[in-house]
Amino acid sequence: GQQVMQIPQYQHVQEGEDFTTYCNSSTTLSNIQWYKQRPGGHPVFLIQLVKSGEVKKQKRLTFQFGEAKKNSSLHITATQTTDVGTYFCAGPQNYGQNFVFGPGTRLSVLP
Amino acid sequence: ETGVTQTPRHLVMGMTNKKSLKCEQHLGHNAMYWYKQSAKKPLELMFVYNFKEQTENNSVPSRFSPECPNSSHLFLHLHTLQPEDSALYLCASSQGPSGGSGSSYNEQFFGPGTRLTVL
């Protein structure tokens, strides 16, 4: 069925190392959203990308939306302990009929 | 953050009980959502309401019954649940409309969730 996948499922990095998570959809997404959920918390919106090939930056975070609007990535430069959490991509598949979340990538940062 | 509140925060219920989860948003949004988050599955969208009208029901069992009396309040009525329904139930809101053919979803603001345990 229609679904959104993310890799890796888990990532452990040393503080200061870079981190990337990839999001792949089985169908075209109208837009892609990224959320962060801290342990014990709730998802918090980070950003939304709408245009094919779009790239946005938020300080150490860089978000990309693929040309085919079926994949996306989140890259964190020089991770910090405050980056710990699970990063989810999400978007409306099937021309907005279904809004689905990826399974998330859980990031651990070792001090 | 107090934009979206949920009560109760924790709930333990038996399979024969009837209970309700409540969500309230203070952001002036028009769309509200119920999600289920369990350890073994991705965040699952259960229901979407736009301007108090249900626009999506993603094949959710009838033992879950949503109610949206106005744009600021959303309820999830629970009855005869199963142990596998134990999960974190999250409410979210966004500026609507959302969902449906040709439309797109906007940034969603989540509440803290209700941790539900069904015995």
PDB file of C-alpha atoms in Angstrom:
ATOM      1  CA  GLY A   1       0.000   0.000   0.000  1.00  0.00           C
ATOM      2  CA  GLN A   2       0.882   3.641   0.036  1.00  0.00           C
ATOM      3  CA  GLN A   3       3.548   4.337   2.578  1.00  0.00           C
ATOM      4  CA  VAL A   4       6.436   6.503   3.617  1.00  0.00           C
ATOM      5  CA  MET A   5       9.735   4.943   4.634  1.00  0.00           C
ATOM      6  CA  GLN A   6      12.660   6.425   6.523  1.00  0.00           C
ATOM      7  CA  ILE A   7      16.237   5.258   6.887  1.00  0.00           C
ATOM      8  CA  PRO A   8      18.014   4.660   9.069  1.00  0.00           C
ATOM      9  CA  GLN A   9      15.690   3.532  11.834  1.00  0.00           C
ATOM     10  CA  TYR A  10      18.289   4.390  14.477  1.00  0.00           C
ATOM     11  CA  GLN A  11      21.450   6.471  14.420  1.00  0.00           C
ATOM     12  CA  HIS A  12      24.019   6.887  17.145  1.00  0.00           C
ATOM     13  CA  VAL A  13      26.558   9.653  16.635  1.00  0.00           C
ATOM     14  CA  GLN A  14      29.275  11.299  18.655  1.00  0.00           C
ATOM     15  CA  GLU A  15      28.570  14.918  19.485  1.00  0.00           C
ATOM     16  CA  GLY A  16      29.951  17.069  16.702  1.00  0.00           C
ATOM     17  CA  GLU A  17      29.400  14.493  13.967  1.00  0.00           C
ATOM     18  CA  ASP A  18      26.940  15.048  11.156  1.00  0.00           C
ATOM     19  CA  PHE A  19      23.648  13.185  10.773  1.00  0.00           C
ATOM     20  CA  THR A  20      21.333  12.539   7.841  1.00  0.00           C
ATOM     21  CA  THR A  21      17.949  10.859   7.644  1.00  0.00           C
ATOM     22  CA  TYR A  22      16.236   9.966   4.382  1.00  0.00           C
ATOM     23  CA  CYS A  23      12.546   9.833   3.634  1.00  0.00           C
ATOM     24  CA  ASN A  24      11.042   7.957   0.680  1.00  0.00           C
ATOM     25  CA  SER A  25       7.439   7.855  -0.392  1.00  0.00           C
ATOM     26  CA  SER A  26       5.827   5.260  -2.610  1.00  0.00           C
ATOM     27  CA  THR A  27       3.802   8.010  -4.291  1.00  0.00           C
ATOM     28  CA  THR A  28       4.169  11.703  -4.992  1.00  0.00           C
ATOM     29  CA  LEU A  29       3.733  14.033  -2.023  1.00  0.00           C
ATOM     30  CA  SER A  30       1.974  17.390  -2.303  1.00  0.00           C
ATOM     31  CA  ASN A  31       4.416  18.691   0.276  1.00  0.00           C
ATOM     32  CA  ILE A  32       6.806  17.259   2.845  1.00  0.00           C
ATOM     33  CA  GLN A  33       6.831  18.176   6.499  1.00  0.00           C
ATOM     34  CA  TRP A  34       9.428  17.316   9.127  1.00  0.00           C
ATOM     35  CA  TYR A  35       8.712  16.921  12.817  1.00  0.00           C
ATOM     36  CA  LYS A  36      10.904  16.247  15.843  1.00  0.00           C
ATOM     37  CA  GLN A  37       9.764  14.320  18.885  1.00  0.00           C
ATOM     38  CA  ARG A  38      11.893  14.404  21.993  1.00  0.00           C
ATOM     39  CA  PRO A  39      11.809  11.349  24.290  1.00  0.00           C
ATOM     40  CA  GLY A  40       8.581  11.493  26.282  1.00  0.00           C
ATOM     41  CA  GLY A  41       7.331  14.431  24.245  1.00  0.00           C
ATOM     42  CA  HIS A  42       5.070  15.073  21.302  1.00  0.00           C
ATOM     43  CA  PRO A  43       5.906  15.814  17.647  1.00  0.00           C
ATOM     44  CA  VAL A  44       6.924  19.401  17.006  1.00  0.00           C
ATOM     45  CA  PHE A  45       6.811  20.872  13.517  1.00  0.00           C
ATOM     46  CA  LEU A  46      10.180  21.820  12.045  1.00  0.00           C
ATOM     47  CA  ILE A  47       9.568  22.787   8.431  1.00  0.00           C
ATOM     48  CA  GLN A  48       7.502  22.296   5.300  1.00  0.00           C
ATOM     49  CA  LEU A  49       8.824  21.994   1.752  1.00  0.00           C
ATOM     50  CA  VAL A  50       6.491  22.411  -1.186  1.00  0.00           C
ATOM     51  CA  LYS A  51       8.437  22.860  -4.402  1.00  0.00           C
ATOM     52  CA  SER A  52      10.258  20.193  -6.337  1.00  0.00           C
ATOM     53  CA  GLY A  53      13.992  20.352  -5.545  1.00  0.00           C
ATOM     54  CA  GLU A  54      13.481  22.848  -2.732  1.00  0.00           C
ATOM     55  CA  VAL A  55      16.214  23.277  -0.124  1.00  0.00           C
ATOM     56  CA  LYS A  56      15.722  25.067   3.189  1.00  0.00           C
ATOM     57  CA  LYS A  57      18.083  25.689   6.067  1.00  0.00           C
ATOM     58  CA  GLN A  58      17.471  26.279   9.749  1.00  0.00           C
ATOM     59  CA  LYS A  59      20.780  26.959  11.486  1.00  0.00           C
ATOM     60  CA  ARG A  60      22.506  23.547  11.500  1.00  0.00           C
ATOM     61  CA  LEU A  61      19.585  21.751   9.805  1.00  0.00           C
ATOM     62  CA  THR A  62      19.276  21.427   6.027  1.00  0.00           C
ATOM     63  CA  PHE A  63      16.127  20.042   4.420  1.00  0.00           C
ATOM     64  CA  GLN A  64      15.760  18.916   0.825  1.00  0.00           C
ATOM     65  CA  PHE A  65      12.767  17.896  -1.258  1.00  0.00           C
ATOM     66  CA  GLY A  66      13.479  15.646  -4.214  1.00  0.00           C
ATOM     67  CA  GLU A  67      12.856  16.616  -7.810  1.00  0.00           C
ATOM     68  CA  ALA A  68      10.177  13.948  -8.161  1.00  0.00           C
ATOM     69  CA  LYS A  69       8.574  14.985  -4.855  1.00  0.00           C
ATOM     70  CA  LYS A  70       8.847  11.427  -3.601  1.00  0.00           C
ATOM     71  CA  ASN A  71      11.842  11.743  -1.317  1.00  0.00           C
ATOM     72  CA  SER A  72      13.379  14.129   1.150  1.00  0.00           C
ATOM     73  CA  SER A  73      16.316  14.397   3.504  1.00  0.00           C
ATOM     74  CA  LEU A  74      17.224  16.123   6.727  1.00  0.00           C
ATOM     75  CA  HIS A  75      20.876  16.803   7.440  1.00  0.00           C
ATOM     76  CA  ILE A  76      22.192  18.052  10.766  1.00  0.00           C
ATOM     77  CA  THR A  77      25.689  19.496  10.857  1.00  0.00           C
ATOM     78  CA  ALA A  78      27.794  19.120  14.014  1.00  0.00           C
ATOM     79  CA  THR A  79      25.176  17.435  16.163  1.00  0.00           C
ATOM     80  CA  GLN A  80      24.573  18.526  19.743  1.00  0.00           C
ATOM     81  CA  THR A  81      22.977  16.663  22.641  1.00  0.00           C
ATOM     82  CA  THR A  82      19.915  18.860  22.198  1.00  0.00           C
ATOM     83  CA  ASP A  83      19.353  17.220  18.801  1.00  0.00           C
ATOM     84  CA  VAL A  84      18.404  13.928  20.473  1.00  0.00           C
ATOM     85  CA  GLY A  85      14.965  12.683  19.470  1.00  0.00           C
ATOM     86  CA  THR A  86      13.032  11.035  16.685  1.00  0.00           C
ATOM     87  CA  TYR A  87      12.723  12.831  13.368  1.00  0.00           C
ATOM     88  CA  PHE A  88       9.626  12.158  11.297  1.00  0.00           C
ATOM     89  CA  CYS A  89       8.816  13.103   7.766  1.00  0.00           C
ATOM     90  CA  ALA A  90       5.175  13.367   6.767  1.00  0.00           C
ATOM     91  CA  GLY A  91       3.092  14.431   3.849  1.00  0.00           C
ATOM     92  CA  PRO A  92      -0.133  14.178   1.883  1.00  0.00           C
ATOM     93  CA  GLN A  93       0.007  11.310  -0.575  1.00  0.00           C
ATOM     94  CA  ASN A  94      -2.316  10.668  -3.421  1.00  0.00           C
ATOM     95  CA  TYR A  95      -3.033  14.321  -4.191  1.00  0.00           C
ATOM     96  CA  GLY A  96      -3.918  15.127  -0.611  1.00  0.00           C
ATOM     97  CA  GLN A  97      -6.193  12.204   0.087  1.00  0.00           C
ATOM     98  CA  ASN A  98      -3.972  10.578   2.693  1.00  0.00           C
ATOM     99  CA  PHE A  99      -1.662  12.206   5.211  1.00  0.00           C
ATOM    100  CA  VAL A 100       1.002   9.768   6.334  1.00  0.00           C
ATOM    101  CA  PHE A 101       3.955   9.842   8.673  1.00  0.00           C
ATOM    102  CA  GLY A 102       7.177   7.959   8.171  1.00  0.00           C
ATOM    103  CA  PRO A 103       8.275   5.604  10.971  1.00  0.00           C
ATOM    104  CA  GLY A 104      10.922   8.067  12.090  1.00  0.00           C
ATOM    105  CA  THR A 105      14.660   8.007  12.670  1.00  0.00           C
ATOM    106  CA  ARG A 106      15.719   7.956  16.284  1.00  0.00           C
ATOM    107  CA  LEU A 107      18.884   9.961  16.865  1.00  0.00           C
ATOM    108  CA  SER A 108      21.140   9.481  19.856  1.00  0.00           C
ATOM    109  CA  VAL A 109      24.019  11.859  20.441  1.00  0.00           C
ATOM    110  CA  LEU A 110      26.832  10.757  22.694  1.00  0.00           C
ATOM    111  CA  PRO A 111      28.587  13.590  24.559  1.00  0.00           C
TER     112      PRO A 111
ATOM    113  CA  GLU B   1       3.380  25.049  25.212  1.00  0.00           C
ATOM    114  CA  THR B   2      -0.352  25.328  25.911  1.00  0.00           C
ATOM    115  CA  GLY B   3      -1.719  25.769  22.404  1.00  0.00           C
ATOM    116  CA  VAL B   4      -3.216  22.270  22.336  1.00  0.00           C
ATOM    117  CA  THR B   5      -4.225  20.570  25.561  1.00  0.00           C
ATOM    118  CA  GLN B   6      -5.336  16.998  26.154  1.00  0.00           C
ATOM    119  CA  THR B   7      -7.002  15.324  29.107  1.00  0.00           C
ATOM    120  CA  PRO B   8      -6.480  12.988  30.746  1.00  0.00           C
ATOM    121  CA  ARG B   9      -2.750  12.568  30.325  1.00  0.00           C
ATOM    122  CA  HIS B  10      -2.905   8.953  31.451  1.00  0.00           C
ATOM    123  CA  LEU B  11      -5.801   6.514  31.349  1.00  0.00           C
ATOM    124  CA  VAL B  12      -6.105   2.885  32.365  1.00  0.00           C
ATOM    125  CA  MET B  13      -9.316   1.138  31.424  1.00  0.00           C
ATOM    126  CA  GLY B  14     -10.784  -2.307  31.219  1.00  0.00           C
ATOM    127  CA  MET B  15     -12.101  -3.760  27.998  1.00  0.00           C
ATOM    128  CA  THR B  16     -15.717  -3.224  29.064  1.00  0.00           C
ATOM    129  CA  ASN B  17     -15.305   0.400  30.135  1.00  0.00           C
ATOM    130  CA  LYS B  18     -16.433   3.494  28.305  1.00  0.00           C
ATOM    131  CA  LYS B  19     -14.198   6.540  28.477  1.00  0.00           C
ATOM    132  CA  SER B  20     -13.555   9.726  26.519  1.00  0.00           C
ATOM    133  CA  LEU B  21     -10.438  11.631  25.588  1.00  0.00           C
ATOM    134  CA  LYS B  22     -10.645  15.386  25.289  1.00  0.00           C
ATOM    135  CA  CYS B  23      -8.635  17.805  23.210  1.00  0.00           C
ATOM    136  CA  GLU B  24      -8.846  21.593  23.154  1.00  0.00           C
ATOM    137  CA  GLN B  25      -6.935  24.007  20.953  1.00  0.00           C
ATOM    138  CA  HIS B  26      -6.450  27.702  21.675  1.00  0.00           C
ATOM    139  CA  LEU B  27      -4.829  28.612  18.361  1.00  0.00           C
ATOM    140  CA  GLY B  28      -7.860  29.588  16.323  1.00  0.00           C
ATOM    141  CA  HIS B  29      -7.351  26.671  13.945  1.00  0.00           C
ATOM    142  CA  ASN B  30     -10.075  25.126  11.834  1.00  0.00           C
ATOM    143  CA  ALA B  31      -8.788  21.569  11.502  1.00  0.00           C
ATOM    144  CA  MET B  32      -8.274  19.007  14.235  1.00  0.00           C
ATOM    145  CA  TYR B  33      -6.843  15.491  14.144  1.00  0.00           C
ATOM    146  CA  TRP B  34      -6.604  12.309  16.186  1.00  0.00           C
ATOM    147  CA  TYR B  35      -3.477  10.182  15.870  1.00  0.00           C
ATOM    148  CA  LYS B  36      -2.472   6.875  17.407  1.00  0.00           C
ATOM    149  CA  GLN B  37       1.193   6.316  18.242  1.00  0.00           C
ATOM    150  CA  SER B  38       2.238   2.841  19.276  1.00  0.00           C
ATOM    151  CA  ALA B  39       5.664   1.318  19.640  1.00  0.00           C
ATOM    152  CA  LYS B  40       5.361  -0.984  16.675  1.00  0.00           C
ATOM    153  CA  LYS B  41       3.784   1.276  14.069  1.00  0.00           C
ATOM    154  CA  PRO B  42       4.348   4.734  12.626  1.00  0.00           C
ATOM    155  CA  LEU B  43       2.154   7.584  13.761  1.00  0.00           C
ATOM    156  CA  GLU B  44      -1.288   6.729  12.387  1.00  0.00           C
ATOM    157  CA  LEU B  45      -3.849   9.340  11.410  1.00  0.00           C
ATOM    158  CA  MET B  46      -7.255   8.243  12.691  1.00  0.00           C
ATOM    159  CA  PHE B  47      -9.657  11.132  12.095  1.00  0.00           C
ATOM    160  CA  VAL B  48      -9.624  14.589  10.551  1.00  0.00           C
ATOM    161  CA  TYR B  49     -12.150  17.344  11.137  1.00  0.00           C
ATOM    162  CA  ASN B  50     -12.376  20.533   9.090  1.00  0.00           C
ATOM    163  CA  PHE B  51     -14.712  23.227  10.375  1.00  0.00           C
ATOM    164  CA  LYS B  52     -16.337  20.607  12.627  1.00  0.00           C
ATOM    165  CA  GLU B  53     -16.998  18.257   9.690  1.00  0.00           C
ATOM    166  CA  GLN B  54     -15.279  14.902   9.521  1.00  0.00           C
ATOM    167  CA  THR B  55     -13.286  14.697   6.319  1.00  0.00           C
ATOM    168  CA  GLU B  56     -11.256  11.541   6.893  1.00  0.00           C
ATOM    169  CA  ASN B  57     -11.737   8.292   8.708  1.00  0.00           C
ATOM    170  CA  ASN B  58      -8.848   6.007   8.008  1.00  0.00           C
ATOM    171  CA  SER B  59     -10.528   2.655   8.523  1.00  0.00           C
ATOM    172  CA  VAL B  60     -10.663   3.061  12.272  1.00  0.00           C
ATOM    173  CA  PRO B  61     -12.665   0.424  14.208  1.00  0.00           C
ATOM    174  CA  SER B  62     -16.075   1.565  15.396  1.00  0.00           C
ATOM    175  CA  ARG B  63     -15.017   1.167  19.027  1.00  0.00           C
ATOM    176  CA  PHE B  64     -13.389   4.590  18.496  1.00  0.00           C
ATOM    177  CA  SER B  65     -15.974   7.315  18.015  1.00  0.00           C
ATOM    178  CA  PRO B  66     -14.902  10.931  17.435  1.00  0.00           C
ATOM    179  CA  GLU B  67     -16.929  14.019  18.198  1.00  0.00           C
ATOM    180  CA  CYS B  68     -16.191  17.606  17.243  1.00  0.00           C
ATOM    181  CA  PRO B  69     -18.784  19.992  18.715  1.00  0.00           C
ATOM    182  CA  ASN B  70     -16.885  23.093  17.569  1.00  0.00           C
ATOM    183  CA  SER B  71     -13.574  24.046  15.979  1.00  0.00           C
ATOM    184  CA  SER B  72     -11.821  24.256  19.341  1.00  0.00           C
ATOM    185  CA  HIS B  73     -12.841  20.952  20.888  1.00  0.00           C
ATOM    186  CA  LEU B  74     -12.382  17.356  19.855  1.00  0.00           C
ATOM    187  CA  PHE B  75     -13.330  14.199  21.676  1.00  0.00           C
ATOM    188  CA  LEU B  76     -12.532  10.549  21.184  1.00  0.00           C
ATOM    189  CA  HIS B  77     -15.077   8.236  22.769  1.00  0.00           C
ATOM    190  CA  LEU B  78     -13.792   4.788  23.624  1.00  0.00           C
ATOM    191  CA  HIS B  79     -15.800   1.626  24.282  1.00  0.00           C
ATOM    192  CA  THR B  80     -15.044  -2.090  24.408  1.00  0.00           C
ATOM    193  CA  LEU B  81     -11.399  -1.542  23.543  1.00  0.00           C
ATOM    194  CA  GLN B  82      -8.831  -4.271  23.107  1.00  0.00           C
ATOM    195  CA  PRO B  83      -5.376  -4.539  24.730  1.00  0.00           C
ATOM    196  CA  GLU B  84      -3.782  -3.812  21.350  1.00  0.00           C
ATOM    197  CA  ASP B  85      -5.440  -0.383  21.461  1.00  0.00           C
ATOM    198  CA  SER B  86      -3.006   0.603  24.200  1.00  0.00           C
ATOM    199  CA  ALA B  87      -0.983   3.489  22.798  1.00  0.00           C
ATOM    200  CA  LEU B  88      -0.322   7.194  22.979  1.00  0.00           C
ATOM    201  CA  TYR B  89      -3.243   9.112  21.475  1.00  0.00           C
ATOM    202  CA  LEU B  90      -2.259  12.479  20.116  1.00  0.00           C
ATOM    203  CA  CYS B  91      -4.468  15.343  19.124  1.00  0.00           C
ATOM    204  CA  ALA B  92      -3.302  17.993  16.673  1.00  0.00           C
ATOM    205  CA  SER B  93      -4.690  21.114  15.060  1.00  0.00           C
ATOM    206  CA  SER B  94      -3.807  23.187  12.042  1.00  0.00           C
ATOM    207  CA  GLN B  95      -5.062  26.079   9.988  1.00  0.00           C
ATOM    208  CA  GLY B  96      -7.652  24.542   7.682  1.00  0.00           C
ATOM    209  CA  PRO B  97      -8.999  23.379   5.468  1.00  0.00           C
ATOM    210  CA  SER B  98      -6.993  20.183   5.243  1.00  0.00           C
ATOM    211  CA  GLY B  99      -7.447  16.892   3.514  1.00  0.00           C
ATOM    212  CA  GLY B 100      -9.556  15.923   0.575  1.00  0.00           C
ATOM    213  CA  SER B 101      -8.852  15.932  -3.094  1.00  0.00           C
ATOM    214  CA  GLY B 102      -6.671  18.771  -4.294  1.00  0.00           C
ATOM    215  CA  SER B 103      -5.914  20.220  -0.879  1.00  0.00           C
ATOM    216  CA  SER B 104      -2.844  20.000   1.280  1.00  0.00           C
ATOM    217  CA  TYR B 105      -2.146  19.741   4.966  1.00  0.00           C
ATOM    218  CA  ASN B 106      -0.664  22.646   6.868  1.00  0.00           C
ATOM    219  CA  GLU B 107       1.706  22.704   9.827  1.00  0.00           C
ATOM    220  CA  GLN B 108       0.206  20.718  12.675  1.00  0.00           C
ATOM    221  CA  PHE B 109       0.468  21.547  16.354  1.00  0.00           C
ATOM    222  CA  PHE B 110       0.307  18.526  18.639  1.00  0.00           C
ATOM    223  CA  GLY B 111      -0.973  18.177  22.147  1.00  0.00           C
ATOM    224  CA  PRO B 112       0.961  16.268  24.824  1.00  0.00           C
ATOM    225  CA  GLY B 113      -1.077  13.104  24.255  1.00  0.00           C
ATOM    226  CA  THR B 114      -3.015  10.665  26.392  1.00  0.00           C
ATOM    227  CA  ARG B 115      -1.196   7.479  27.345  1.00  0.00           C
ATOM    228  CA  LEU B 116      -3.884   4.805  27.207  1.00  0.00           C
ATOM    229  CA  THR B 117      -3.538   1.348  28.704  1.00  0.00           C
ATOM    230  CA  VAL B 118      -6.264  -1.225  28.103  1.00  0.00           C
ATOM    231  CA  LEU B 119      -6.253  -4.153  30.497  1.00  0.00           C
TER     232      LEU B 119
END
